[in-house]
XYZ file of C-alpha atoms in Angstrom:
523
model
C -31.380 -94.801 -11.353
C -34.623 -96.715 -11.954
C -34.383 -100.482 -12.199
C -37.065 -102.732 -13.667
C -36.833 -106.508 -14.109
C -38.303 -107.982 -17.275
C -37.487 -110.406 -20.049
C -37.011 -109.068 -23.565
C -36.416 -112.316 -25.394
C -40.046 -112.843 -26.303
C -40.456 -109.334 -27.673
C -38.159 -109.341 -30.655
C -38.588 -110.857 -34.104
C -36.054 -113.221 -35.656
C -33.059 -112.133 -37.724
C -33.769 -114.264 -40.753
C -31.948 -117.237 -42.235
C -28.162 -117.426 -41.937
C -25.940 -117.219 -44.983
C -24.764 -120.436 -46.596
C -21.845 -121.790 -44.594
C -18.434 -121.166 -46.129
C -15.272 -123.092 -45.301
C -12.285 -120.734 -45.011
C -9.175 -121.319 -47.081
C -6.257 -122.378 -44.915
C -2.715 -121.062 -44.928
C 0.302 -121.960 -42.810
C 1.597 -118.392 -42.711
C 0.324 -115.868 -40.144
C -1.929 -113.157 -41.512
C -0.812 -109.533 -41.456
C -3.306 -106.853 -40.407
C -3.800 -103.371 -41.851
C -6.420 -101.462 -39.876
C -7.573 -98.303 -41.691
C -9.649 -95.934 -39.585
C -11.283 -92.802 -40.964
C -12.258 -89.897 -38.728
C -15.830 -88.522 -38.933
C -16.696 -90.400 -42.138
C -20.427 -90.964 -42.534
C -22.053 -94.195 -43.627
C -23.136 -92.715 -46.980
C -19.854 -90.898 -47.707
C -18.541 -93.584 -50.096
C -19.668 -94.603 -53.526
C -19.913 -98.177 -52.248
C -22.348 -97.107 -49.528
C -24.558 -94.884 -51.605
C -23.008 -91.487 -52.292
C -23.619 -90.210 -55.804
C -21.375 -87.176 -55.230
C -18.164 -88.247 -53.490
C -15.798 -90.300 -55.659
C -14.029 -93.099 -53.775
C -12.771 -95.676 -56.295
C -10.169 -97.235 -53.990
C -12.500 -97.758 -51.067
C -15.152 -99.008 -53.477
C -12.582 -101.532 -54.722
C -11.822 -102.595 -51.145
C -15.544 -102.942 -50.422
C -16.033 -105.097 -53.508
C -13.531 -107.632 -52.136
C -14.658 -107.518 -48.496
C -17.212 -108.845 -46.091
C -19.466 -105.780 -45.915
C -21.318 -105.422 -42.646
C -24.413 -103.484 -43.619
C -25.254 -102.700 -39.998
C -21.784 -101.939 -38.688
C -21.565 -99.505 -35.797
C -18.902 -97.357 -34.186
C -18.480 -97.727 -30.442
C -19.594 -94.147 -29.871
C -21.023 -91.107 -31.596
C -17.704 -89.210 -31.060
C -14.063 -90.088 -31.542
C -12.049 -90.897 -28.382
C -14.639 -93.289 -26.891
C -14.999 -95.117 -30.185
C -11.230 -95.449 -30.617
C -10.857 -96.823 -27.106
C -13.569 -99.373 -27.890
C -11.639 -100.542 -30.959
C -8.383 -100.923 -29.035
C -9.908 -102.566 -25.937
C -12.909 -104.538 -27.198
C -15.154 -102.889 -24.594
C -18.207 -100.679 -24.550
C -17.724 -97.056 -23.505
C -19.512 -97.451 -20.165
C -16.944 -100.107 -19.250
C -13.679 -98.372 -20.158
C -15.032 -94.995 -19.036
C -13.882 -92.822 -21.951
C -17.352 -91.570 -22.828
C -16.526 -88.225 -24.484
C -13.763 -86.912 -26.735
C -10.760 -86.274 -24.530
C -10.580 -82.576 -23.715
C -14.325 -81.925 -23.829
C -15.696 -79.841 -20.961
C -17.276 -81.831 -18.148
C -19.255 -81.268 -14.953
C -19.031 -77.683 -13.605
C -16.676 -76.703 -16.417
C -19.446 -77.416 -18.938
C -21.041 -74.055 -18.126
C -18.134 -72.334 -19.922
C -19.420 -73.733 -23.207
C -22.245 -71.186 -23.155
C -24.828 -73.755 -24.210
C -27.273 -73.077 -21.328
C -28.410 -76.688 -20.960
C -30.564 -78.057 -18.149
C -27.854 -80.524 -17.069
C -24.096 -80.627 -16.698
C -22.159 -83.200 -18.731
C -20.875 -86.207 -16.801
C -17.228 -86.765 -15.971
C -15.185 -89.282 -17.943
C -11.771 -90.996 -18.156
C -9.081 -88.965 -19.945
C -6.670 -91.623 -21.233
C -6.550 -95.224 -22.394
C -6.209 -97.341 -19.230
C -2.725 -98.802 -18.833
C -3.922 -101.871 -16.952
C -5.798 -103.094 -20.038
C -4.238 -105.030 -22.929
C -4.625 -102.986 -26.095
C -5.053 -104.641 -29.468
C -1.503 -103.584 -30.365
C -0.146 -105.132 -27.147
C -2.016 -108.345 -27.918
C -0.414 -108.504 -31.359
C 3.033 -107.812 -29.932
C 2.581 -110.701 -27.513
C 1.903 -112.858 -30.565
C 5.151 -111.796 -32.231
C 3.802 -109.091 -34.525
C 5.593 -105.854 -35.376
C 3.300 -102.919 -34.668
C 2.930 -99.497 -36.280
C 0.659 -96.495 -35.799
C 0.163 -93.486 -38.067
C -2.244 -90.580 -37.683
C -4.812 -89.527 -35.121
C -4.475 -90.919 -31.575
C -6.496 -88.700 -29.171
C -6.384 -91.264 -26.346
C -4.127 -89.422 -23.936
C -1.019 -87.260 -23.837
C 2.499 -87.822 -22.494
C 2.603 -91.218 -20.806
C -0.397 -92.457 -22.786
C 0.782 -92.240 -26.379
C 0.675 -95.031 -28.977
C 4.131 -96.218 -27.917
C 2.843 -96.547 -24.340
C 0.121 -98.922 -25.506
C 1.861 -101.480 -27.683
C 2.825 -99.669 -30.872
C 6.544 -99.793 -31.645
C 6.355 -96.896 -34.093
C 4.215 -93.763 -33.886
C 3.961 -91.364 -36.801
C 1.766 -88.359 -36.116
C -0.232 -89.587 -33.129
C -0.596 -87.087 -30.283
C -3.112 -85.748 -27.777
C -5.016 -83.600 -30.265
C -8.061 -84.794 -32.105
C -7.589 -82.688 -35.225
C -4.700 -81.678 -37.520
C -3.426 -78.496 -35.879
C -1.696 -77.254 -39.022
C -4.398 -78.396 -41.398
C -4.060 -80.920 -44.216
C -0.958 -79.539 -45.885
C 2.678 -79.354 -44.767
C 3.703 -77.615 -42.467
C 1.680 -79.834 -40.128
C 2.427 -78.332 -36.694
C 2.526 -81.884 -35.351
C 5.259 -82.762 -32.803
C 5.122 -86.419 -33.873
C 5.303 -85.743 -37.620
C 8.295 -83.774 -38.950
C 7.538 -81.461 -41.858
C 8.899 -82.828 -45.112
C 7.729 -80.892 -48.145
C 5.657 -77.673 -48.190
C 2.197 -78.358 -49.568
C 2.411 -82.126 -49.075
C -0.972 -83.608 -48.181
C -1.353 -85.054 -44.679
C -3.427 -88.107 -45.681
C -0.934 -89.005 -48.408
C 1.961 -88.541 -45.995
C 0.446 -90.903 -43.428
C -0.296 -93.477 -46.131
C 3.245 -93.163 -47.466
C 4.695 -93.762 -43.987
C 2.427 -96.794 -43.608
C 3.536 -98.130 -46.979
C 7.190 -97.741 -45.993
C 6.578 -99.725 -42.801
C 4.830 -102.495 -44.752
C 7.680 -102.681 -47.252
C 10.250 -102.904 -44.456
C 8.310 -105.553 -42.481
C 6.821 -107.573 -45.336
C 8.721 -110.723 -44.319
C 7.425 -110.686 -40.729
C 3.830 -110.601 -39.450
C 2.766 -107.015 -38.804
C -0.135 -104.994 -37.409
C -0.279 -101.539 -39.016
C -2.934 -99.043 -37.959
C -3.478 -96.151 -40.364
C -5.684 -93.754 -38.417
C -6.491 -90.832 -40.689
C -7.149 -87.345 -39.393
C -9.408 -87.038 -42.436
C -12.171 -86.247 -42.800
C -12.265 -84.295 -39.528
C -12.202 -80.503 -39.767
C -10.714 -78.226 -40.817
C -12.320 -79.081 -44.148
C -9.640 -78.363 -46.762
C -8.755 -79.466 -50.269
C -6.876 -78.232 -53.318
C -8.303 -75.755 -55.809
C -8.361 -78.438 -58.508
C -10.418 -80.844 -56.406
C -12.762 -78.109 -55.246
C -13.354 -77.044 -58.844
C -13.946 -80.624 -59.997
C -16.695 -81.105 -57.441
C -18.074 -77.583 -57.745
C -18.597 -78.083 -61.484
C -20.071 -81.542 -60.919
C -22.555 -80.237 -58.367
C -23.617 -77.235 -60.428
C -24.078 -79.384 -63.525
C -26.268 -81.786 -61.546
C -28.444 -79.026 -60.147
C -28.158 -77.483 -56.696
C -31.039 -77.831 -54.242
C -32.698 -74.615 -53.103
C -32.031 -75.471 -49.467
C -29.252 -77.492 -47.895
C -30.093 -77.323 -44.174
C -32.962 -77.977 -41.798
C -33.467 -77.623 -38.060
C -32.874 -80.741 -35.998
C -33.947 -80.920 -32.357
C -31.273 -78.450 -31.213
C -29.029 -77.344 -34.118
C -29.335 -76.868 -37.875
C -28.270 -79.967 -39.789
C -27.072 -80.460 -43.361
C -29.474 -82.253 -45.706
C -27.418 -82.265 -48.939
C -24.052 -83.737 -49.882
C -23.037 -80.621 -51.777
C -19.922 -79.212 -50.079
C -17.255 -79.402 -52.830
C -14.418 -78.834 -50.361
C -15.490 -81.743 -48.170
C -15.883 -83.885 -51.293
C -12.264 -83.156 -52.178
C -11.151 -84.080 -48.655
C -12.949 -87.435 -48.924
C -11.398 -88.191 -52.318
C -7.917 -87.310 -51.061
C -8.289 -89.815 -48.236
C -9.490 -92.394 -50.745
C -6.372 -91.806 -52.839
C -4.254 -92.393 -49.735
C -6.053 -95.685 -49.088
C -5.252 -96.673 -52.660
C -1.542 -96.097 -52.005
C -1.593 -98.699 -49.220
C -3.735 -101.210 -51.108
C -1.475 -100.934 -54.148
C 1.568 -101.564 -51.953
C 0.049 -104.811 -50.657
C -0.638 -105.886 -54.244
C 2.807 -104.976 -55.569
C 4.539 -106.819 -52.714
C 2.444 -109.903 -53.340
C 1.101 -110.037 -49.782
C -2.499 -108.900 -50.268
C -3.784 -112.461 -49.945
C -1.901 -112.813 -46.667
C -3.173 -109.550 -45.203
C -6.396 -108.731 -43.400
C -7.614 -105.229 -44.216
C -10.165 -103.496 -42.000
C -11.832 -100.231 -42.913
C -14.303 -98.300 -40.792
C -14.841 -94.883 -39.178
C -14.917 -93.726 -35.562
C -18.328 -92.014 -35.752
C -20.848 -90.626 -38.189
C -20.369 -87.792 -40.638
C -20.337 -84.217 -39.364
C -23.729 -82.851 -40.371
C -24.011 -80.089 -37.762
C -22.244 -78.233 -34.978
C -18.657 -78.454 -36.205
C -18.214 -78.012 -39.936
C -21.689 -78.938 -41.232
C -19.781 -80.901 -43.864
C -21.991 -83.757 -45.084
C -25.449 -85.267 -44.960
C -26.122 -88.729 -43.551
C -29.673 -88.981 -44.894
C -31.695 -91.120 -45.017
C -30.114 -91.917 -41.633
C -31.086 -89.373 -38.997
C -28.485 -87.161 -37.315
C -24.723 -87.455 -37.601
C -21.623 -87.183 -35.451
C -22.595 -86.509 -31.836
C -26.216 -87.625 -32.307
C -28.008 -90.526 -30.648
C -29.651 -91.606 -33.901
C -28.250 -93.935 -36.576
C -26.351 -91.203 -38.407
C -24.115 -90.829 -35.365
C -22.877 -94.417 -35.214
C -23.637 -96.350 -38.428
C -20.425 -96.733 -40.427
C -18.862 -98.282 -43.491
C -17.562 -101.549 -42.011
C -15.413 -103.649 -44.340
C -13.306 -106.709 -43.541
C -11.161 -108.246 -46.284
C -9.502 -111.422 -45.057
C -6.942 -112.019 -47.792
C -8.473 -114.629 -50.088
C -10.005 -116.719 -47.303
C -13.642 -115.648 -47.681
C -15.878 -114.669 -50.550
C -16.960 -111.038 -50.525
C -20.586 -110.540 -49.552
C -23.001 -108.493 -47.477
C -23.783 -109.423 -43.870
C -26.901 -107.947 -42.272
C -26.418 -108.817 -38.585
C -25.632 -105.769 -36.377
C -21.966 -105.598 -35.341
C -19.890 -103.027 -33.489
C -16.327 -101.761 -33.233
C -15.845 -103.750 -30.025
C -16.143 -106.928 -32.120
C -12.996 -106.229 -34.103
C -10.653 -106.904 -31.160
C -11.608 -110.590 -30.693
C -12.218 -111.075 -34.411
C -8.738 -109.984 -35.510
C -7.079 -112.076 -32.813
C -9.122 -115.094 -33.877
C -8.436 -114.632 -37.594
C -4.697 -114.385 -36.964
C -4.626 -117.240 -34.461
C -3.240 -114.993 -31.737
C -3.726 -116.863 -28.414
C -3.712 -113.808 -26.163
C -5.717 -113.528 -22.963
C -6.169 -109.787 -22.354
C -6.304 -108.308 -18.877
C -9.742 -106.750 -19.415
C -13.146 -108.259 -20.047
C -13.771 -108.370 -23.802
C -17.350 -107.374 -24.536
C -17.077 -107.588 -28.307
C -17.827 -110.852 -30.040
C -15.664 -112.820 -32.461
C -17.303 -112.386 -35.868
C -15.666 -115.376 -37.581
C -18.640 -117.707 -37.040
C -20.881 -115.055 -38.603
C -18.455 -114.640 -41.504
C -18.490 -118.406 -42.016
C -22.273 -118.459 -42.223
C -23.274 -119.772 -38.814
C -26.507 -118.717 -37.181
C -26.108 -115.462 -35.254
C -28.383 -115.189 -32.221
C -29.609 -111.838 -30.999
C -27.523 -109.938 -28.473
C -27.658 -106.564 -26.780
C -25.534 -103.698 -28.105
C -24.912 -100.672 -25.873
C -23.869 -97.035 -26.295
C -23.422 -94.576 -23.412
C -22.938 -90.853 -24.034
C -23.902 -88.788 -20.956
C -22.862 -85.512 -22.605
C -24.259 -82.797 -24.860
C -21.321 -82.650 -27.225
C -20.669 -80.131 -29.988
C -23.128 -81.201 -32.663
C -26.549 -80.981 -31.026
C -27.136 -84.494 -29.746
C -28.661 -85.165 -26.344
C -27.070 -86.823 -23.294
C -28.484 -90.308 -23.649
C -27.787 -94.019 -23.641
C -28.836 -96.497 -26.303
C -29.554 -100.213 -26.448
C -30.248 -102.298 -29.537
C -31.698 -105.801 -29.603
C -32.756 -107.269 -32.912
C -34.675 -104.589 -34.784
C -35.529 -102.660 -31.623
C -33.547 -99.583 -30.629
C -34.289 -97.746 -27.396
C -32.834 -94.327 -26.530
C -32.919 -93.293 -22.867
C -32.634 -89.526 -22.336
C -30.953 -88.327 -19.163
C -32.496 -84.863 -18.976
C -35.987 -86.142 -18.164
C -35.654 -89.978 -18.176
C -37.981 -90.422 -21.131
C -37.411 -93.095 -23.791
C -37.749 -93.290 -27.552
C -38.272 -96.635 -29.278
C -37.632 -97.331 -32.950
C -38.061 -100.453 -35.062
C -35.084 -100.170 -37.407
C -36.330 -102.906 -39.707
C -39.388 -100.836 -40.599
C -38.027 -97.365 -39.863
C -34.250 -97.128 -40.415
C -34.513 -93.330 -40.568
C -35.965 -93.189 -37.032
C -38.890 -90.988 -37.922
C -41.549 -92.839 -35.889
C -41.105 -93.143 -32.128
C -43.279 -96.160 -31.279
C -42.657 -96.200 -27.513
C -46.345 -95.556 -26.757
C -47.387 -98.503 -28.930
C -44.964 -101.009 -27.366
C -44.747 -100.315 -23.629
C -43.604 -103.855 -22.859
C -40.573 -103.473 -25.130
C -39.729 -100.111 -23.548
C -39.860 -101.577 -20.029
C -37.739 -104.573 -20.992
C -35.067 -102.727 -22.921
C -34.848 -99.913 -20.402
C -34.377 -102.421 -17.591
C -31.559 -104.165 -19.443
C -29.856 -100.896 -20.347
C -30.006 -99.390 -16.868
C -28.866 -102.650 -15.295
C -25.868 -102.732 -17.621
C -24.939 -99.135 -16.753
C -25.424 -99.681 -13.027
C -23.156 -102.728 -13.047
C -20.419 -100.643 -14.657
C -20.951 -97.674 -12.332
C -21.429 -95.466 -15.375
C -21.443 -91.724 -14.760
C -24.505 -89.731 -15.800
C -25.244 -86.002 -16.171
C -26.863 -84.079 -13.349
C -29.134 -81.040 -13.141
C -27.497 -77.620 -13.292
C -28.828 -75.554 -10.388
C -27.822 -72.413 -12.296
C -29.769 -73.266 -15.436
C -31.105 -70.118 -17.155
C -34.192 -70.919 -19.226
C -34.298 -67.448 -20.805
C -30.688 -67.714 -21.962
C -31.384 -71.170 -23.376
C -34.355 -69.848 -25.335
C -32.207 -67.044 -26.725
C -29.637 -69.565 -27.857
C -32.283 -71.556 -29.689
C -33.567 -68.397 -31.403
C -30.023 -67.744 -32.645
C -29.839 -71.207 -34.201
C -33.232 -70.787 -35.859
C -33.167 -67.156 -36.956
C -29.490 -66.409 -37.574
C -27.304 -69.490 -37.929
C -29.569 -71.340 -40.342
C -29.614 -68.408 -42.789
C -25.862 -67.931 -42.418
C -25.186 -71.579 -43.275
C -27.356 -71.396 -46.385
C -25.505 -68.284 -47.564
C -22.100 -69.886 -46.979
C -23.226 -73.004 -48.839
C -24.164 -71.059 -51.945
C -21.070 -68.879 -51.704
C -18.820 -71.961 -51.834
C -20.456 -72.952 -55.132
C -19.614 -69.639 -56.850
C -17.263 -70.027 -59.793
C -14.773 -67.533 -58.315
C -14.898 -68.752 -54.680
C -11.513 -68.843 -52.971
C -10.941 -69.594 -49.252
C -7.551 -67.900 -49.037
C -4.614 -66.903 -51.233
C -2.914 -70.296 -51.459
C -5.700 -72.817 -50.713
C -4.371 -73.588 -47.232
C -0.823 -73.882 -48.471
C -1.617 -76.691 -50.905
C 0.088 -74.783 -53.695
């Protein structure tokens, strides 16, 4: 690994003036916490963040009353690493869960049939027990703890109840809903209840029941939706609502383009995905309404974010993250920029905050906001955001992402560092770097590495030093790489898959389209 010593401080422009300082309202009662985590939701998948297609009135309402971090980031471009970052307050290179748990690694990567020049690095397969999870920290502070939904941070011996949650509803080793979004769920941690019941509504209902039962004691409830991860499913009524809306608005001639490796979606015009988003929004509304009806909304912190960007290619090709480049699995902004809302009861006035923040920051922030005096076992790399919320000056800092894998969506094995407006991507296949100035080019269309060699040297040195200190694993060359097979794979993406995706897109907008006899059992 190359190491270069340099100073970056002189290379980056200032952040701008801080917001006017705000004194928080005080309360003698401990704050409850409801942490709502979406799966695979893109930054522009909400009305509040710019979608003109998907209807999300409940999340828009939450956003209107929240501190809205306009440059909020997930800890990773895929799920398990990002979730570990939220629960541990650490970057992925530190806790070692750098890919979704179950993804092929090292020699086993060849079985994927991708014919890449390198083999994906190894990674940790469960949340480390020696660390203090966010749930364990809250339990030490006397909170009751609850988990509902997607876990994907280990199997038997590393389930939510092994990491501080007293109750687990639906969390298991899988990263997707095995039975789909309608009962029967085929989930060993979620008994079937009513045929056709929606999974997102069920998880929200279980969360509401916990809140009702524990409303007189401080609680930490984590509602971790499986939505909007594939399989992309909705009811016939919701599909038809969005199909008619899209057709009336005019359908673009093309909905896909070729990214560096895979086709990628360029239009938010999948009516089934739109229905899946709206169903999750309705479930969020169920929980928010419960807080209001119980009279505890002002005493409850509500967090909403997603674990990675929207799926624009490789899995379900479900949404578009434009004008951000890429999506889930990608090294560009579409892979990690997220809706990032924090409503702190009635303590702070809702507003936008522009400083870059990351999922690792939520661990120390929530402990600080609730006055929980816990000293975790692990180093906390996230930063307490309360001074930023209160309007204090926010000096620049480095943010890091490490993903030494190819993944399912077409992104490259690479590591990323951000400092101020600069973002550097280091690619592990050939050790080249891309440099973007996000203030001038948020869509990452202009690589300016050749124009700013001093910034490249400085940021690369900091990034590689960080990774070396944490003994981060990296991919390595595959001695059995077949260039001809790789070229054939790329021809398939260009000549066959792209046309197939366009045909499927238009087919789903036909008035008589039907996925199966009973719309995935929703009837």
